Coordinates of C-alpha atoms and ligand atoms in Angstrom, one line a residue:
Chain V
M1103 CA 36.5 12.5 68.2
Y1104 CA 36.6 9.8 65.5
E1105 CA 40.0 9.6 63.9
W1106 CA 39.5 9.1 60.1
D1107 CA 42.2 6.9 58.6
F1108 CA 41.8 6.2 55.0
S1109 CA 45.3 4.7 54.6
I1110 CA 44.0 1.3 55.8
L1111 CA 42.1 1.0 52.5
W1112 CA 45.3 0.6 50.6
G1113 CA 45.6 -3.0 52.0
Y1114 CA 42.2 -3.8 50.5
R1115 CA 42.7 -2.2 47.1
W1116 CA 42.7 -5.4 45.1
L1117 CA 39.7 -6.8 47.0
L1118 CA 37.7 -3.6 46.4
L1119 CA 38.8 -3.3 42.7
Q1120 CA 37.7 -6.9 42.2
G1121 CA 34.4 -6.0 43.7
L1122 CA 34.1 -3.0 41.4
G1123 CA 34.9 -5.3 38.4
V1124 CA 32.1 -7.6 39.4
T1125 CA 29.7 -4.7 39.9
V1126 CA 30.5 -3.3 36.4
A1127 CA 30.3 -6.8 34.8
F1128 CA 27.0 -7.4 36.5
T1129 CA 25.5 -4.1 35.4
A1130 CA 26.7 -4.7 31.8
A1131 CA 25.2 -8.2 31.8
T1132 CA 21.9 -7.2 33.3
V1133 CA 21.5 -4.2 31.1
V1134 CA 22.0 -6.4 28.0
G1135 CA 19.7 -9.0 29.5
G1136 CA 17.2 -6.4 30.6
L1137 CA 17.1 -4.7 27.2
A1138 CA 16.5 -8.0 25.5
I1139 CA 13.7 -8.8 27.9
G1140 CA 12.3 -5.2 27.7
M1141 CA 12.3 -5.2 23.9
T1142 CA 10.5 -8.6 23.8
A1143 CA 8.0 -7.4 26.4
A1144 CA 7.5 -4.1 24.6
I1145 CA 6.8 -5.9 21.3
C1146 CA 4.4 -8.1 23.0
L1147 CA 2.6 -5.1 24.6
L1148 CA 2.1 -3.7 21.0
S1149 CA 1.0 -7.1 19.6
R1150 CA -2.4 -7.5 18.1
F1151 CA -2.8 -10.8 20.1
R1152 CA -4.5 -10.2 23.4
I1153 CA -2.7 -13.2 25.1
L1154 CA 0.7 -11.7 24.4
R1155 CA -0.4 -8.3 25.6
G1156 CA -1.8 -9.8 28.8
F1157 CA 1.2 -11.9 29.4
A1158 CA 3.7 -9.0 29.0
L1159 CA 1.6 -6.7 31.1
G1160 CA 1.4 -9.3 33.9
F1161 CA 5.2 -9.9 33.8
I1162 CA 5.9 -6.1 33.9
E1163 CA 3.6 -5.3 36.7
V1164 CA 4.9 -8.2 38.9
F1165 CA 8.5 -7.0 38.6
R1166 CA 7.7 -3.3 38.8
C1167 CA 5.6 -3.5 41.9
T1168 CA 7.7 -5.8 44.1
P1169 CA 11.0 -5.0 45.8
V1170 CA 14.2 -6.1 43.9
L1171 CA 15.6 -7.6 47.1
V1172 CA 12.6 -9.9 47.4
Q1173 CA 12.9 -10.8 43.8
L1174 CA 16.5 -11.8 44.3
I1175 CA 15.8 -13.9 47.3
W1176 CA 12.8 -15.4 45.7
C1177 CA 14.7 -16.3 42.5
Y1178 CA 17.5 -18.0 44.5
Y1179 CA 15.5 -19.8 47.2
A1180 CA 11.9 -20.3 45.9
L1181 CA 12.3 -20.7 42.2
P1182 CA 14.6 -23.8 42.5
M1183 CA 12.1 -25.4 44.8
I1184 CA 9.1 -24.8 42.6
A1185 CA 10.7 -25.4 39.2
G1186 CA 13.2 -27.9 40.4
I1187 CA 16.2 -26.1 38.8
E1188 CA 19.4 -25.5 40.7
M1189 CA 20.8 -22.0 40.4
T1190 CA 24.1 -20.5 41.5
P1191 CA 23.7 -17.1 43.3
I1192 CA 25.2 -15.5 40.2
T1193 CA 22.6 -17.0 37.8
A1194 CA 19.8 -16.2 40.2
S1195 CA 21.0 -12.6 40.5
L1196 CA 21.4 -12.2 36.8
L1197 CA 17.9 -13.5 36.2
A1198 CA 16.2 -11.4 38.8
L1199 CA 18.0 -8.2 37.9
S1200 CA 17.5 -8.6 34.2
C1201 CA 13.8 -9.2 34.7
Y1202 CA 13.5 -6.2 37.0
G1203 CA 15.4 -3.9 34.6
G1204 CA 13.5 -5.4 31.7
S1205 CA 10.2 -4.5 33.1
F1206 CA 11.2 -0.9 33.3
Y1207 CA 12.9 -0.9 29.9
A1208 CA 9.7 -2.4 28.4
E1209 CA 7.6 0.7 29.3
I1210 CA 10.3 3.1 28.0
I1211 CA 10.6 1.1 24.7
R1212 CA 6.9 0.8 24.2
G1213 CA 6.5 4.6 24.8
G1214 CA 9.3 5.3 22.3
I1215 CA 7.8 3.2 19.6
V1216 CA 4.3 4.7 19.9
S1217 CA 5.8 8.2 19.9
I1218 CA 7.0 7.7 16.3
D1219 CA 4.6 9.3 13.7
P1220 CA 2.3 6.7 12.2
G1221 CA 3.1 8.2 8.8
Q1222 CA 6.5 6.5 9.1
S1223 CA 5.1 2.9 9.2
E1224 CA 2.6 3.9 6.6
A1225 CA 5.4 5.0 4.3
A1226 CA 7.3 1.8 5.0
S1227 CA 4.2 -0.4 4.3
A1228 CA 3.5 1.5 1.1
L1229 CA 7.1 0.6 0.0
G1230 CA 6.3 -3.1 0.5
M1231 CA 8.0 -3.6 3.9
T1232 CA 6.5 -6.2 6.2
P1233 CA 5.6 -4.9 9.7
A1234 CA 8.7 -6.7 11.2
L1235 CA 11.1 -5.1 8.7
A1236 CA 9.5 -1.7 9.1
M1237 CA 10.0 -2.1 12.9
R1238 CA 13.6 -3.1 12.6
R1239 CA 14.7 -0.6 9.9
I1240 CA 12.4 2.4 10.3
I1241 CA 10.6 2.6 13.6
L1242 CA 13.1 1.2 16.2
P1243 CA 16.2 3.2 15.0
Q1244 CA 14.2 6.4 15.4
A1245 CA 12.6 5.3 18.6
L1246 CA 15.8 4.2 20.2
R1247 CA 17.5 7.5 19.5
R1248 CA 14.6 9.3 21.2
M1249 CA 14.5 7.0 24.2
L1250 CA 18.3 6.7 24.8
P1251 CA 18.4 9.2 27.7
A1252 CA 15.5 7.4 29.5
L1253 CA 17.2 4.0 28.9
M1254 CA 20.5 5.3 30.2
N1255 CA 18.8 6.7 33.3
Q1256 CA 17.3 3.3 34.0
S1257 CA 20.7 1.7 33.5
I1258 CA 22.2 4.1 36.1
L1259 CA 19.5 2.8 38.5
Q1260 CA 20.4 -0.7 37.5
F1261 CA 24.1 0.0 38.4
K1262 CA 23.0 0.9 41.9
N1263 CA 20.6 -2.0 42.1
T1264 CA 23.4 -4.5 41.6
S1265 CA 24.5 -3.7 45.1
L1266 CA 21.7 -5.9 46.4
V1267 CA 23.3 -9.0 45.0
S1268 CA 25.6 -9.0 48.0
V1269 CA 22.7 -10.6 50.0
L1270 CA 23.3 -13.7 47.9
A1271 CA 27.0 -13.5 48.6
V1272 CA 27.9 -12.5 45.1
P1273 CA 31.3 -10.7 45.5
D1274 CA 30.4 -7.3 44.1
L1275 CA 31.8 -4.0 45.4
V1276 CA 29.4 -3.7 48.4
Y1277 CA 30.0 -7.3 49.4
Q1278 CA 33.8 -6.9 49.2
G1279 CA 33.3 -3.6 51.1
Q1280 CA 31.6 -5.5 53.9
I1281 CA 34.5 -8.0 54.1
A1282 CA 37.0 -5.2 54.2
A1283 CA 35.0 -3.3 56.9
H1284 CA 34.7 -6.4 59.1
D1285 CA 38.3 -7.2 58.6
S1286 CA 39.7 -3.8 59.3
F1287 CA 37.2 -2.6 61.9
R1288 CA 37.0 0.6 59.8
P1289 CA 33.4 0.5 58.3
L1290 CA 33.1 4.3 57.9
E1291 CA 36.2 4.6 55.8
T1292 CA 35.4 1.5 53.7
Y1293 CA 31.8 2.4 53.0
S1294 CA 32.8 6.0 52.2
A1295 CA 35.3 4.7 49.7
V1296 CA 32.6 2.4 48.2
A1297 CA 30.2 5.4 47.9
V1298 CA 32.9 7.5 46.2
A1299 CA 33.6 4.7 43.7
Y1300 CA 29.9 4.5 42.8
F1301 CA 29.7 8.3 42.5
M1302 CA 32.7 8.6 40.3
I1303 CA 31.2 6.3 37.8
L1304 CA 27.6 7.4 37.9
F1305 CA 28.1 11.2 38.1
P1306 CA 29.8 11.6 34.7
L1307 CA 27.2 9.3 33.2
T1308 CA 24.3 11.4 34.6
L1309 CA 26.0 14.5 33.2
Y1310 CA 26.3 12.9 29.9
V1311 CA 22.6 11.8 29.8
R1312 CA 21.5 15.3 30.9
R1313 CA 23.4 16.8 28.0
R1314 CA 21.9 14.3 25.5
E1315 CA 18.4 15.1 26.9
R1316 CA 19.0 18.8 26.3
R1317 CA 20.2 18.3 22.8
L1318 CA 17.2 16.1 22.0
G1319 CA 15.0 18.8 23.3
E1320 CA 16.7 21.3 21.0
A1321 CA 16.4 19.0 18.0
R1322 CA 12.6 19.0 18.3
Chain C
M1254 CA -1.8 -8.6 -20.6
T1255 CA -3.6 -7.2 -23.6
A1256 CA -3.8 -3.5 -24.1
K1257 CA -7.5 -3.5 -23.4
T1258 CA -7.2 -4.7 -19.8
P1259 CA -7.2 -1.8 -17.3
M1260 CA -4.2 -1.5 -15.0
I1261 CA -6.4 -0.9 -12.0
E1262 CA -9.8 -2.4 -11.6
I1263 CA -12.0 -1.8 -8.5
S1264 CA -15.5 -3.2 -8.2
R1265 CA -18.2 -3.1 -5.5
L1266 CA -15.8 -1.6 -3.0
R1267 CA -17.1 -0.8 0.5
K1268 CA -15.4 0.4 3.6
C1269 CA -16.8 1.3 7.0
F1270 CA -15.0 2.9 9.9
G1271 CA -17.2 1.7 12.8
Q1272 CA -20.7 3.0 12.0
L1273 CA -19.5 5.4 9.4
E1274 CA -19.7 4.0 5.8
V1275 CA -17.0 5.9 4.0
L1276 CA -17.0 4.1 0.7
K1277 CA -20.2 2.9 -0.7
D1278 CA -20.1 0.6 -3.8
I1279 CA -17.2 2.2 -5.7
N1280 CA -16.4 0.9 -9.2
L1281 CA -13.4 2.3 -10.9
Q1282 CA -11.1 1.4 -13.7
V1283 CA -7.8 3.0 -14.7
E1284 CA -6.1 2.1 -18.0
Q1285 CA -2.5 1.4 -18.3
G1286 CA -0.8 4.8 -18.6
G1287 CA -4.0 6.6 -17.5
V1288 CA -3.9 9.5 -15.2
V1289 CA -7.0 9.9 -13.0
A1290 CA -7.6 12.9 -10.8
L1291 CA -9.8 12.2 -7.8
L1292 CA -11.7 15.3 -6.7
G1293 CA -14.3 15.9 -4.1
P1294 CA -15.1 17.8 -0.9
S1295 CA -13.3 17.0 2.4
G1296 CA -14.5 13.8 4.0
S1297 CA -15.9 12.4 0.7
G1298 CA -13.6 9.4 1.0
K1299 CA -10.8 10.2 -1.5
S1300 CA -7.9 9.3 0.8
T1301 CA -9.7 6.2 1.9
L1302 CA -10.2 5.1 -1.7
L1303 CA -6.6 5.8 -2.6
R1304 CA -5.4 3.8 0.5
C1305 CA -7.6 0.9 -0.5
I1306 CA -5.8 0.7 -3.9
N1307 CA -2.6 -0.3 -2.1
L1308 CA -4.4 -1.9 0.8
L1309 CA -3.1 0.4 3.4
V1310 CA -6.8 0.3 4.3
T1311 CA -8.4 -3.1 4.2
P1312 CA -11.8 -2.9 2.4
D1313 CA -14.8 -4.6 3.9
D1314 CA -16.2 -5.8 0.6
G1315 CA -15.3 -5.9 -3.1
T1316 CA -12.4 -6.7 -5.4
I1317 CA -9.2 -4.8 -6.2
R1318 CA -6.9 -5.6 -9.0
V1319 CA -3.6 -3.9 -9.8
G1320 CA -1.8 -5.4 -12.8
E1321 CA -1.9 -9.1 -12.4
A1322 CA -2.5 -9.2 -8.6
S1323 CA -6.0 -9.1 -7.3
F1324 CA -7.6 -9.4 -3.9
Q1325 CA -11.2 -10.1 -2.9
F1326 CA -12.8 -8.9 0.3
G1327 CA -16.0 -9.8 2.1
K1328 CA -17.3 -11.7 5.1
S1329 CA -16.7 -15.1 3.5
V1330 CA -13.2 -14.3 2.3
Q1331 CA -10.2 -14.8 4.4
Q1332 CA -8.1 -11.8 5.2
P1333 CA -4.9 -11.7 3.1
K1334 CA -1.6 -12.7 4.8
T1335 CA 0.8 -9.9 5.9
R1336 CA 3.4 -11.2 3.4
S1337 CA 1.1 -11.2 0.4
L1338 CA -0.1 -7.7 1.4
A1339 CA 3.5 -6.5 1.5
A1340 CA 4.3 -8.1 -1.9
F1341 CA 1.2 -6.5 -3.4
R1342 CA 2.2 -3.1 -2.2
T1343 CA 5.5 -3.2 -4.0
R1344 CA 3.4 -2.8 -7.2
T1345 CA 2.1 0.5 -6.2
G1346 CA 4.0 3.6 -5.2
M1347 CA 2.4 6.1 -2.8
V1348 CA 3.3 9.7 -2.0
F1349 CA 1.8 11.4 1.1
Q1350 CA 0.8 14.9 1.9
S1351 CA 3.2 14.9 4.8
F1352 CA 6.2 13.5 2.8
N1353 CA 6.9 10.8 5.5
L1354 CA 10.6 10.6 4.6
F1355 CA 12.7 8.5 7.0
P1356 CA 14.5 11.2 9.0
H1357 CA 17.3 9.0 10.2
M1358 CA 18.5 8.2 6.7
S1359 CA 20.1 10.4 4.0
V1360 CA 18.2 11.2 0.9
L1361 CA 20.0 8.4 -0.9
G1362 CA 19.4 6.1 2.1
N1363 CA 15.6 6.8 1.8
V1364 CA 15.6 5.9 -1.9
I1365 CA 17.7 2.7 -1.7
E1366 CA 16.1 1.4 1.5
A1367 CA 13.2 -0.6 0.0
P1368 CA 15.0 -1.8 -3.1
I1369 CA 17.7 -3.3 -0.9
H1370 CA 15.6 -4.7 2.0
V1371 CA 12.4 -5.5 0.1
K1372 CA 13.6 -6.4 -3.4
G1373 CA 16.9 -7.7 -2.3
L1374 CA 19.0 -5.7 -4.7
D1375 CA 22.7 -5.3 -3.9
R1376 CA 23.8 -1.9 -2.7
K1377 CA 25.7 -1.0 -5.9
T1378 CA 22.7 -1.6 -8.2
A1379 CA 20.3 0.0 -5.8
T1380 CA 22.5 3.1 -5.6
D1381 CA 22.8 3.4 -9.4
Q1382 CA 19.1 3.1 -9.8
A1383 CA 18.4 5.6 -6.9
M1384 CA 20.7 8.1 -8.4
A1385 CA 18.9 7.8 -11.7
Q1386 CA 15.6 8.5 -10.0
L1387 CA 17.0 11.4 -8.0
E1388 CA 18.3 12.8 -11.3
K1389 CA 14.8 12.7 -12.8
V1390 CA 13.4 14.8 -10.0
G1391 CA 16.4 17.1 -10.1
L1392 CA 17.9 16.2 -6.7
A1393 CA 21.0 14.1 -7.6
D1394 CA 23.2 16.7 -5.9
R1395 CA 21.3 16.3 -2.6
A1396 CA 21.8 12.6 -2.3
S1397 CA 24.0 12.8 0.8
Q1398 CA 21.9 15.4 2.7
M1399 CA 19.6 14.5 5.5
P1400 CA 15.9 15.1 4.9
D1401 CA 15.4 17.8 7.5
T1402 CA 17.9 20.0 5.6
L1403 CA 15.6 20.1 2.5
S1404 CA 12.7 22.4 1.6
G1405 CA 9.2 21.0 1.5
G1406 CA 9.3 20.8 -2.3
Q1407 CA 12.6 19.0 -2.3
K1408 CA 11.3 16.5 0.3
Q1409 CA 8.3 15.7 -1.7
R1410 CA 10.4 15.1 -4.8
V1411 CA 12.6 12.8 -2.8
A1412 CA 9.4 11.0 -1.7
I1413 CA 8.5 10.6 -5.4
A1414 CA 11.9 9.3 -6.2
R1415 CA 11.7 6.9 -3.3
A1416 CA 8.4 5.4 -4.5
L1417 CA 9.7 5.2 -8.1
A1418 CA 12.8 3.3 -7.1
M1419 CA 10.6 0.3 -6.4
E1420 CA 9.6 0.4 -10.1
P1421 CA 5.9 0.4 -9.4
E1422 CA 3.2 -0.2 -12.0
V1423 CA 1.0 2.5 -10.5
M1424 CA 1.6 5.7 -8.5
L1425 CA -0.8 7.1 -6.0
F1426 CA -0.7 10.7 -4.8
D1427 CA -2.6 12.0 -1.8
E1428 CA -2.7 15.8 -1.8
V1429 CA 1.0 15.9 -2.2
T1430 CA 1.2 19.7 -2.6
S1431 CA -1.2 20.7 0.2
A1432 CA 1.5 21.0 2.8
L1433 CA 3.8 23.1 0.6
D1434 CA 4.3 26.8 0.4
P1435 CA 2.7 28.2 -2.7
E1436 CA 6.0 28.9 -4.4
L1437 CA 7.1 25.3 -4.0
V1438 CA 4.0 23.7 -5.5
G1439 CA 5.2 24.1 -9.1
E1440 CA 8.3 22.0 -8.8
V1441 CA 6.4 19.0 -7.4
L1442 CA 3.6 19.3 -10.0
Q1443 CA 6.3 19.5 -12.7
A1444 CA 7.8 16.2 -11.5
M1445 CA 4.4 14.6 -11.6
Q1446 CA 3.7 15.9 -15.0
K1447 CA 6.9 14.5 -16.3
L1448 CA 6.0 11.1 -14.8
A1449 CA 2.6 11.2 -16.5
A1450 CA 4.2 12.0 -19.8
D1451 CA 6.5 9.0 -19.3
G1452 CA 3.4 6.8 -19.3
M1453 CA 3.0 6.0 -15.6
T1454 CA -0.4 5.0 -14.5
M1455 CA -1.4 7.5 -11.8
V1456 CA -4.2 8.2 -9.4
I1457 CA -4.0 11.7 -8.0
V1458 CA -6.1 13.2 -5.1
T1459 CA -5.7 16.9 -5.5
H1460 CA -7.2 20.3 -5.0
E1461 CA -5.1 21.7 -7.9
I1462 CA -8.0 21.9 -10.4
T1463 CA -5.9 23.5 -13.1
F1464 CA -3.3 20.8 -12.8
A1465 CA -6.0 18.1 -12.9
R1466 CA -7.4 19.6 -16.0
D1467 CA -4.0 19.8 -17.8
V1468 CA -2.4 16.6 -16.7
A1469 CA -5.2 14.1 -15.9
D1470 CA -7.0 12.4 -18.7
R1471 CA -9.9 11.5 -16.5
V1472 CA -11.6 13.0 -13.5
V1473 CA -13.5 11.1 -10.9
F1474 CA -15.6 13.3 -8.6
M1475 CA -16.6 11.8 -5.3
R1476 CA -19.1 12.8 -2.6
D1477 CA -20.2 11.1 0.6
G1478 CA -18.5 7.8 -0.4
Y1479 CA -20.0 7.6 -3.9
V1480 CA -18.5 8.4 -7.3
V1481 CA -20.9 11.1 -8.4
E1482 CA -19.4 12.0 -11.8
E1483 CA -16.7 10.6 -14.0
G1484 CA -15.4 11.5 -17.4
P1485 CA -12.7 13.1 -19.5
A1486 CA -10.9 15.7 -17.4
R1487 CA -11.6 18.8 -19.5
E1488 CA -15.2 17.8 -20.0
V1489 CA -16.0 17.3 -16.3
I1490 CA -14.1 20.4 -15.1
D1491 CA -15.3 22.7 -17.8
T1492 CA -18.9 21.5 -18.2
P1493 CA -19.9 19.4 -15.1
R1494 CA -23.3 17.7 -15.4
M1495 CA -24.1 17.0 -11.8
D1496 CA -25.1 19.6 -9.3
A1497 CA -22.6 18.4 -6.6
T1498 CA -19.7 18.7 -9.1
K1499 CA -20.9 22.2 -10.2
T1500 CA -21.1 23.4 -6.6
F1501 CA -17.7 22.0 -5.8
L1502 CA -16.0 23.5 -8.9
S1503 CA -17.7 26.9 -8.5
H1504 CA -15.6 27.4 -5.3
F1505 CA -12.5 27.2 -7.5
H1506 CA -13.8 29.5 -10.2
K1507 CA -14.3 32.1 -7.6
G1508 CA -10.7 31.5 -6.7
A1509 CA -11.3 30.3 -3.1
S1510 CA -9.8 27.2 -1.7
P1511 CA -12.5 24.7 -0.8
R1512 CA -10.6 23.2 2.2
Ligands
ATP2465 N1 -8.8 5.5 10.2 C1 -10.1 6.1 10.3 N2 -10.9 5.8 11.3 C2 -12.1 6.4 11.4 N3 -12.6 7.2 10.5 C3 -11.8 7.5 9.5 C4 -10.5 7.0 9.3 N4 -10.0 7.5 8.1 C5 -11.0 8.3 7.6 N5 -12.1 8.3 8.4 C6 -13.3 9.1 8.1 O1 -13.7 8.7 6.8 C7 -14.2 9.8 6.1 C8 -13.5 10.0 4.8 O2 -12.2 10.3 5.1 P1 -11.1 10.5 3.9 O3 -9.8 10.8 4.6 O4 -11.1 9.4 3.0 O5 -11.7 11.8 3.2 P2 -11.0 12.8 2.1 O6 -12.0 12.8 1.0 O7 -9.6 12.3 1.8 O8 -11.0 14.2 2.8 P3 -9.9 15.3 2.8 O9 -10.1 16.1 1.6 O10 -10.2 16.1 4.1 O11 -8.6 14.6 2.9 C9 -14.1 11.0 7.0 O12 -15.3 11.3 7.7 C10 -13.1 10.6 8.1 O13 -13.3 11.2 9.3
MG2466 MG1 -7.7 13.1 2.3

């Protein structure tokens, strides 16, 4: 029988906490970056210019239809060779994960925008607002409220996806967990602890999102 | 501007949606302070014409002038820029059948939105003016409520106040009482009547024939994209000359709704 011994983790508490900090920071950064990219792509998808629509669609499909792991590796190893720019593992990870998240956010944001009654932008136009102003003041605030649960769900996935940056030796929770596991010869305890840490953060968030979704359903 | 120049002038206006020609050579003038009721059967192009007046719909051909701003349309003429369209629309206020209040803003927020962000008024001035407009439609005490807590009649009066807050030269109304419960129609018509008495230039698409007869000074009757008959409101409604107008109005005299 395997003797579980979680007490060994105490010695690695700072290492693991550091990793957790990196994971949280990475998620925050790529959610922000992803939202910026997603918003831009969504606006392009709704543009009246065909080139912008085509460009946004191409971008979204490339990132949605390939594995994140490959995107990470590609950004780090291939992109510098092709474009001739040096990137640290952190920059490459931020770039890949933001683009990946952004391609999913884009669809959510586009859907949220088109779900708003066209009467709203008509009323805004009739008051003399330009399309850009109407988007910013009238359409987006309503659309964002409606799509918040979907955006949060995507961000929860994003939180888990950050675990892949460990392949580029970015010291996130999973990477530090690997170090602790090798060092202590206690991989089961270490990875269990890592899983518990993810769960304790994500479970309350999913509960919160579910509650919001329900309230949104009632409001309709 | 001399008193003789009409406030709205539309000439040789055409509009197609794909193959369907919805407006065919419309010519129309509305004097300053004039109130025109636009009548006609469903699908005759009333809404489209109204939306052409503030260029929510871009005409294919013809000219449109409101006050001192005019636009020409046609194959050889360049499409107007987004910004100049937006500036043009500040001259006209529009009220819709479905209210279209901004649901994420309070009543006051709805009314001050465009004055602040389009006209560039400061919040204090905009609020003072908005409260004055809400006072006029009898809703000053509802300023802090959210739109979805209001009745249909109250919503529509807020929509009127919102349009008036931009101090338009012209007001356009598209079947603004059609979505209302019968007992709420009166309060909205009353607000419009007051506006007309204050000298606002108005174009009103409506099925309220009695209201049109009492408040409008001219009636324009449309069918199949043409203006069929036009004249003083009482004359056209009481003694129509054209058969199409007679048929249309006879539905009302029998008391049935033509929708
Ligand atoms: N955006 C559009 N695209 C295509 N066809 C349209 C569009 N808007 C209106 N139409 C068509 O143009 C015709 C005139 O429509 P319009 O809404 O102006 O009529 P209306 O006189 O206001 O009718 P109602 O009394 O039913 O409101 C209709 O046949 C309608 O289907
Ligand atoms: Mg109509």
